[in-house]
Amino acid sequence: MTARPAFRSRSFGPDDLDALLTFVGRCNAADFCCTVHPGDVRHFMSNIRRGGDVSDNYRLFEDETGSLAGLLTLYGGKRLGFEWTVMPDEQTSPLVDQMVAVGEAETLAAARAAGADSFRVEVLDCDHAGVDLLKARGFTETDGADNLRVTLRSLESIPEPVLPEGFTIRAVTGESEADAVGQLHASAFGSRWDAGEYVKVMRSPAFQVDHELVAVALNGDLAAFLVYWVDPISRSGLFEPVGCGQAYQRRGLTRALLYEGMRRMAAEGAVVAQVKHESPEENPASAALYASAGFMPFASYRAFVKSV
């Protein structure tokens, strides 16, 4: 029997976005046991990378016909590590072995260049093959207290959003609100968004301005926000990120935004919503918010490290 040739890998290019989103959607369509949702791709490209070049972050693996068969995501900085995304029937294939070998080699080189003493890889606990593979390659599992949880909610029977008097919900109008939205993100997460930075997010081809919702106070302040992403292939939506300005917390604004976001997801054909959040031990307020909005536990990330 002739051995199957190795898959060809290449960097992501600007013309690959639609094919990449389609592929990741197909990977999620079976059972959502997938570390990356199409919304994660859009969020990473637009918000995390702030509209910048992601060719060093995304490695595409193609079969002999040129069809996309796997996605390797490489992370730098504090998140030093990698993830791989394949179709469910490829989880124990030579493709995964090849992708993990490439991811480990490139991340090891990046760790040494950065002077890091280790790097981290995460898989979902429902991916038993992935867990076994990392253990076989010498990775050590770490305490999972800070690992994200994946939660799901059916988009049937969505309650009406209830807002405090004087507040309204609407979509962000466009680039004229970019700086105000950036400051709202900064207030919610303690991050930094300089003037002119959030407009780069809005100009990313992965972003959809009308999918960022804001709760607006009577005086015109942007008080809370969320971004929702809809994948037509898996018929699912992802909330990422969700936040509230410090001056407007504990008023039910984010829960109202979630319900409005769910209604819009359903109107676009989604049947299930997904959100990833920290554990109740790590972030009890976040976990309580999503539980109160009907999200149920589905899977948890398991973290593995390897020393340099």
Short mmCIF file of C-alpha atoms in Angstrom, two decimals:
data_model
loop_
_atom_site.label_atom_id
_atom_site.label_comp_id
_atom_site.label_asym_id
_atom_site.label_seq_id
_atom_site.Cartn_x
_atom_site.Cartn_y
_atom_site.Cartn_z
CA MET A 1 0.00 0.00 0.00
CA THR A 2 1.32 3.43 -0.91
CA ALA A 3 1.76 5.72 2.09
CA ARG A 4 -0.33 8.83 2.12
CA PRO A 5 1.85 11.88 1.39
CA ALA A 6 2.40 14.46 4.10
CA PHE A 7 0.08 17.43 4.09
CA ARG A 8 1.40 20.68 2.70
CA SER A 9 1.39 23.64 5.07
CA ARG A 10 1.46 27.34 4.35
CA SER A 11 0.78 30.64 6.07
CA PHE A 12 -2.63 32.29 6.07
CA GLY A 13 -3.24 34.92 3.40
CA PRO A 14 -5.88 37.65 3.11
CA ASP A 15 -7.81 35.66 0.49
CA ASP A 16 -8.13 32.65 2.81
CA LEU A 17 -10.64 34.08 5.30
CA ASP A 18 -13.84 32.65 3.80
CA ALA A 19 -12.32 29.19 3.31
CA LEU A 20 -10.93 29.21 6.83
CA LEU A 21 -14.26 30.19 8.42
CA THR A 22 -16.04 27.52 6.38
CA PHE A 23 -13.56 24.86 7.46
CA VAL A 24 -13.75 25.76 11.16
CA GLY A 25 -17.54 25.82 10.91
CA ARG A 26 -17.53 22.30 9.51
CA CYS A 27 -15.24 21.17 12.34
CA ASN A 28 -17.77 22.52 14.86
CA ALA A 29 -20.85 21.19 13.12
CA ALA A 30 -20.53 17.64 14.44
CA ASP A 31 -20.47 18.11 18.22
CA PHE A 32 -18.68 21.39 19.15
CA CYS A 33 -15.75 19.42 20.65
CA CYS A 34 -13.43 21.91 19.00
CA THR A 35 -11.17 24.46 20.70
CA VAL A 36 -11.78 27.08 17.98
CA HIS A 37 -15.16 28.42 16.83
CA PRO A 38 -15.42 30.61 13.70
CA GLY A 39 -16.18 33.46 16.08
CA ASP A 40 -12.86 32.85 17.84
CA VAL A 41 -11.11 33.28 14.49
CA ARG A 42 -12.92 36.56 13.82
CA HIS A 43 -12.29 37.82 17.36
CA PHE A 44 -8.60 36.93 17.28
CA MET A 45 -8.02 38.60 13.93
CA SER A 46 -9.94 41.78 14.70
CA ASN A 47 -9.64 42.35 18.46
CA ILE A 48 -6.69 40.38 19.83
CA ARG A 49 -4.44 41.19 16.86
CA ARG A 50 -6.17 44.58 16.50
CA GLY A 51 -6.65 44.18 12.78
CA GLY A 52 -2.99 43.32 12.21
CA ASP A 53 -1.27 40.63 10.16
CA VAL A 54 -2.04 37.07 11.32
CA SER A 55 0.07 35.20 8.77
CA ASP A 56 2.48 34.17 11.54
CA ASN A 57 -0.38 32.91 13.72
CA TYR A 58 -2.33 30.74 11.29
CA ARG A 59 -0.79 27.79 9.47
CA LEU A 60 -3.07 26.07 6.94
CA PHE A 61 -2.59 22.36 6.17
CA GLU A 62 -3.87 21.21 2.77
CA ASP A 63 -4.31 17.76 1.28
CA GLU A 64 -3.12 16.64 -2.14
CA THR A 65 -6.11 18.29 -3.82
CA GLY A 66 -5.36 21.65 -2.22
CA SER A 67 -8.37 21.44 0.12
CA LEU A 68 -8.00 22.78 3.65
CA ALA A 69 -7.66 19.86 6.05
CA GLY A 70 -6.29 21.41 9.23
CA LEU A 71 -5.63 24.70 11.02
CA LEU A 72 -2.65 25.21 13.31
CA THR A 73 -2.91 28.34 15.48
CA LEU A 74 0.34 29.65 16.95
CA TYR A 75 0.23 32.07 19.88
CA GLY A 76 2.98 34.34 21.14
CA GLY A 77 3.50 36.61 24.12
CA LYS A 78 1.92 35.60 27.41
CA ARG A 79 -0.22 33.02 25.63
CA LEU A 80 2.78 31.20 24.18
CA GLY A 81 1.54 27.91 22.77
CA PHE A 82 -0.52 26.41 19.94
CA GLU A 83 -3.83 24.75 19.05
CA TRP A 84 -4.83 22.46 16.21
CA THR A 85 -8.22 22.18 14.53
CA VAL A 86 -9.29 19.23 12.36
CA MET A 87 -12.46 17.44 11.38
CA PRO A 88 -13.67 14.94 14.03
CA ASP A 89 -12.70 11.92 11.90
CA GLU A 90 -9.10 13.18 11.65
CA GLN A 91 -8.43 13.42 15.40
CA THR A 92 -6.26 10.30 15.45
CA SER A 93 -4.80 10.69 11.95
CA PRO A 94 -1.23 11.32 10.74
CA LEU A 95 -2.40 14.85 9.95
CA VAL A 96 -2.70 15.62 13.67
CA ASP A 97 0.71 14.08 14.36
CA GLN A 98 2.22 16.32 11.69
CA MET A 99 0.44 19.45 12.93
CA VAL A 100 1.40 18.91 16.57
CA ALA A 101 5.02 18.25 15.62
CA VAL A 102 5.15 21.50 13.66
CA GLY A 103 3.37 23.41 16.43
CA GLU A 104 5.71 22.08 19.08
CA ALA A 105 8.86 22.81 17.07
CA GLU A 106 7.84 26.37 16.19
CA THR A 107 6.61 27.17 19.69
CA LEU A 108 9.77 25.75 21.23
CA ALA A 109 11.86 28.03 19.00
CA ALA A 110 9.68 31.02 19.94
CA ALA A 111 9.96 30.16 23.65
CA ARG A 112 13.74 30.00 23.48
CA ALA A 113 13.89 33.28 21.59
CA ALA A 114 11.69 34.91 24.23
CA GLY A 115 13.61 33.43 27.14
CA ALA A 116 10.55 31.52 28.36
CA ASP A 117 11.03 28.37 30.42
CA SER A 118 7.88 26.60 29.21
CA PHE A 119 4.89 26.84 26.88
CA ARG A 120 1.26 25.77 27.18
CA VAL A 121 -1.17 23.83 24.99
CA GLU A 122 -4.90 23.45 25.67
CA VAL A 123 -7.40 20.85 24.47
CA LEU A 124 -11.01 20.23 25.43
CA ASP A 125 -11.65 17.39 27.85
CA CYS A 126 -13.97 15.77 25.28
CA ASP A 127 -10.98 15.40 22.91
CA HIS A 128 -9.60 12.21 24.42
CA ALA A 129 -7.27 11.60 21.48
CA GLY A 130 -5.75 15.04 21.90
CA VAL A 131 -5.19 14.51 25.61
CA ASP A 132 -3.49 11.16 24.96
CA LEU A 133 -1.30 12.63 22.22
CA LEU A 134 0.01 15.44 24.41
CA LYS A 135 0.80 13.03 27.23
CA ALA A 136 2.61 10.75 24.79
CA ARG A 137 4.72 13.69 23.59
CA GLY A 138 5.87 14.49 27.12
CA PHE A 139 3.47 17.31 28.06
CA THR A 140 2.45 17.58 31.72
CA GLU A 141 -1.07 18.53 32.74
CA THR A 142 -1.34 21.58 35.00
CA ASP A 143 -3.90 22.66 37.57
CA GLY A 144 -7.08 23.57 35.67
CA ALA A 145 -8.42 26.24 38.05
CA ASP A 146 -7.95 28.99 35.48
CA ASN A 147 -9.01 26.95 32.44
CA LEU A 148 -11.97 28.20 30.43
CA ARG A 149 -15.31 26.41 30.45
CA VAL A 150 -17.38 26.02 27.30
CA THR A 151 -21.11 26.50 27.90
CA LEU A 152 -24.04 26.16 25.51
CA ARG A 153 -27.62 27.41 25.42
CA SER A 154 -30.49 26.55 23.12
CA LEU A 155 -31.89 29.52 21.26
CA GLU A 156 -35.47 28.46 21.90
CA SER A 157 -37.58 30.44 24.39
CA ILE A 158 -35.38 33.51 24.72
CA PRO A 159 -36.66 35.97 27.36
CA GLU A 160 -37.26 39.59 26.48
CA PRO A 161 -34.34 41.84 27.45
CA VAL A 162 -35.17 43.85 30.57
CA LEU A 163 -33.25 47.10 31.05
CA PRO A 164 -33.17 49.66 33.86
CA GLU A 165 -35.19 52.79 33.14
CA GLY A 166 -33.51 55.10 30.67
CA PHE A 167 -31.24 52.48 29.05
CA THR A 168 -31.55 51.22 25.47
CA ILE A 169 -29.79 48.59 23.35
CA ARG A 170 -28.55 49.15 19.83
CA ALA A 171 -25.72 48.16 17.49
CA VAL A 172 -22.58 50.27 17.27
CA THR A 173 -23.16 52.78 14.49
CA GLY A 174 -19.70 52.72 12.94
CA GLU A 175 -16.23 54.20 13.07
CA SER A 176 -17.47 57.46 14.58
CA GLU A 177 -17.96 55.51 17.84
CA ALA A 178 -14.66 53.62 17.68
CA ASP A 179 -12.86 55.53 20.42
CA ALA A 180 -15.86 55.45 22.75
CA VAL A 181 -16.20 51.68 22.25
CA GLY A 182 -12.47 51.23 22.85
CA GLN A 183 -12.71 53.12 26.13
CA LEU A 184 -15.68 50.97 27.17
CA HIS A 185 -13.65 47.81 26.51
CA ALA A 186 -10.78 49.30 28.53
CA SER A 187 -13.08 50.11 31.46
CA ALA A 188 -14.60 46.62 31.46
CA PHE A 189 -11.35 44.64 31.27
CA GLY A 190 -8.68 46.99 32.58
CA SER A 191 -7.07 46.94 29.13
CA ARG A 192 -5.68 49.80 27.11
CA TRP A 193 -7.14 51.20 23.91
CA ASP A 194 -5.48 54.37 22.69
CA ALA A 195 -7.29 56.84 20.45
CA GLY A 196 -7.49 55.50 16.91
CA GLU A 197 -6.84 51.87 17.89
CA TYR A 198 -10.35 50.43 17.96
CA VAL A 199 -11.01 51.68 14.45
CA LYS A 200 -8.42 49.13 13.34
CA VAL A 201 -10.65 46.43 14.83
CA MET A 202 -13.63 47.77 12.91
CA ARG A 203 -11.69 47.84 9.65
CA SER A 204 -10.60 44.21 9.93
CA PRO A 205 -12.24 42.05 7.24
CA ALA A 206 -13.11 39.60 10.02
CA PHE A 207 -15.17 42.15 11.98
CA GLN A 208 -18.87 42.96 11.65
CA VAL A 209 -19.66 46.35 13.15
CA ASP A 210 -23.41 45.70 13.31
CA HIS A 211 -22.73 42.62 15.49
CA GLU A 212 -21.35 44.70 18.36
CA LEU A 213 -24.22 45.66 20.64
CA VAL A 214 -24.11 48.35 23.30
CA ALA A 215 -26.34 49.31 26.20
CA VAL A 216 -26.67 53.09 26.18
CA ALA A 217 -27.50 55.24 29.21
CA LEU A 218 -29.97 58.13 29.08
CA ASN A 219 -27.08 60.61 29.02
CA GLY A 220 -25.60 58.90 25.94
CA ASP A 221 -22.84 56.98 27.73
CA LEU A 222 -21.96 53.56 26.31
CA ALA A 223 -22.44 51.45 29.44
CA ALA A 224 -22.01 47.79 28.40
CA PHE A 225 -21.26 45.82 25.24
CA LEU A 226 -20.94 42.45 23.59
CA VAL A 227 -19.94 41.11 20.21
CA TYR A 228 -21.79 38.13 18.78
CA TRP A 229 -20.61 35.93 15.93
CA VAL A 230 -22.86 33.63 13.92
CA ASP A 231 -21.63 30.57 12.02
CA PRO A 232 -24.16 29.44 9.38
CA ILE A 233 -22.57 26.01 8.95
CA SER A 234 -22.81 24.78 12.54
CA ARG A 235 -25.86 27.05 13.06
CA SER A 236 -24.29 28.36 16.22
CA GLY A 237 -23.39 31.71 17.70
CA LEU A 238 -20.52 32.75 19.95
CA PHE A 239 -20.40 35.66 22.39
CA GLU A 240 -16.88 37.12 22.55
CA PRO A 241 -16.25 39.48 24.27
CA VAL A 242 -18.89 40.58 26.79
CA GLY A 243 -18.26 43.41 29.24
CA CYS A 244 -19.65 46.29 31.27
CA GLY A 245 -18.09 49.63 32.15
CA GLN A 246 -17.12 49.91 35.80
CA ALA A 247 -19.59 52.74 36.51
CA TYR A 248 -22.56 50.68 35.27
CA GLN A 249 -21.98 47.22 36.71
CA ARG A 250 -24.54 45.17 38.69
CA ARG A 251 -27.56 46.60 36.88
CA GLY A 252 -28.43 43.62 34.68
CA LEU A 253 -27.13 45.29 31.50
CA THR A 254 -24.97 42.42 30.27
CA ARG A 255 -27.74 39.85 30.80
CA ALA A 256 -30.13 42.04 28.80
CA LEU A 257 -27.50 42.33 26.06
CA LEU A 258 -27.09 38.54 26.02
CA TYR A 259 -30.83 38.04 25.50
CA GLU A 260 -30.88 40.60 22.69
CA GLY A 261 -27.83 38.98 21.15
CA MET A 262 -29.50 35.56 21.31
CA ARG A 263 -32.58 36.93 19.57
CA ARG A 264 -30.40 38.29 16.78
CA MET A 265 -28.45 35.03 16.52
CA ALA A 266 -31.71 33.12 16.15
CA ALA A 267 -32.93 35.58 13.50
CA GLU A 268 -29.76 34.77 11.52
CA GLY A 269 -30.45 31.02 11.66
CA ALA A 270 -28.50 29.89 14.73
CA VAL A 271 -30.06 27.29 17.02
CA VAL A 272 -27.48 27.27 19.82
CA ALA A 273 -25.33 29.92 21.51
CA GLN A 274 -21.88 29.34 22.99
CA VAL A 275 -19.83 31.29 25.49
CA LYS A 276 -16.48 30.50 27.09
CA HIS A 277 -15.77 31.77 30.57
CA GLU A 278 -13.63 31.18 33.64
CA SER A 279 -14.57 28.69 36.32
CA PRO A 280 -16.87 29.67 39.20
CA GLU A 281 -13.85 29.44 41.52
CA GLU A 282 -11.79 31.80 39.34
CA ASN A 283 -14.54 34.27 38.38
CA PRO A 284 -17.80 33.67 40.29
CA ALA A 285 -19.53 36.77 38.89
CA SER A 286 -18.96 35.75 35.27
CA ALA A 287 -20.02 32.15 35.86
CA ALA A 288 -23.16 33.30 37.68
CA LEU A 289 -24.09 35.70 34.87
CA TYR A 290 -24.00 33.05 32.17
CA ALA A 291 -25.76 30.47 34.34
CA SER A 292 -28.54 32.98 34.99
CA ALA A 293 -28.90 33.47 31.24
CA GLY A 294 -29.41 29.73 30.74
CA PHE A 295 -25.95 28.57 29.63
CA MET A 296 -25.13 25.00 30.64
CA PRO A 297 -21.67 23.36 31.00
CA PHE A 298 -20.51 21.47 27.92
CA ALA A 299 -16.74 21.00 28.15
CA SER A 300 -13.66 22.34 29.89
CA TYR A 301 -10.20 23.12 28.60
CA ARG A 302 -7.34 21.00 29.92
CA ALA A 303 -3.96 22.69 29.99
CA PHE A 304 -0.63 20.97 29.34
CA VAL A 305 2.85 22.45 29.59
CA LYS A 306 6.25 21.48 28.31
CA SER A 307 9.50 22.89 29.59
CA VAL A 308 12.09 24.51 27.38
#
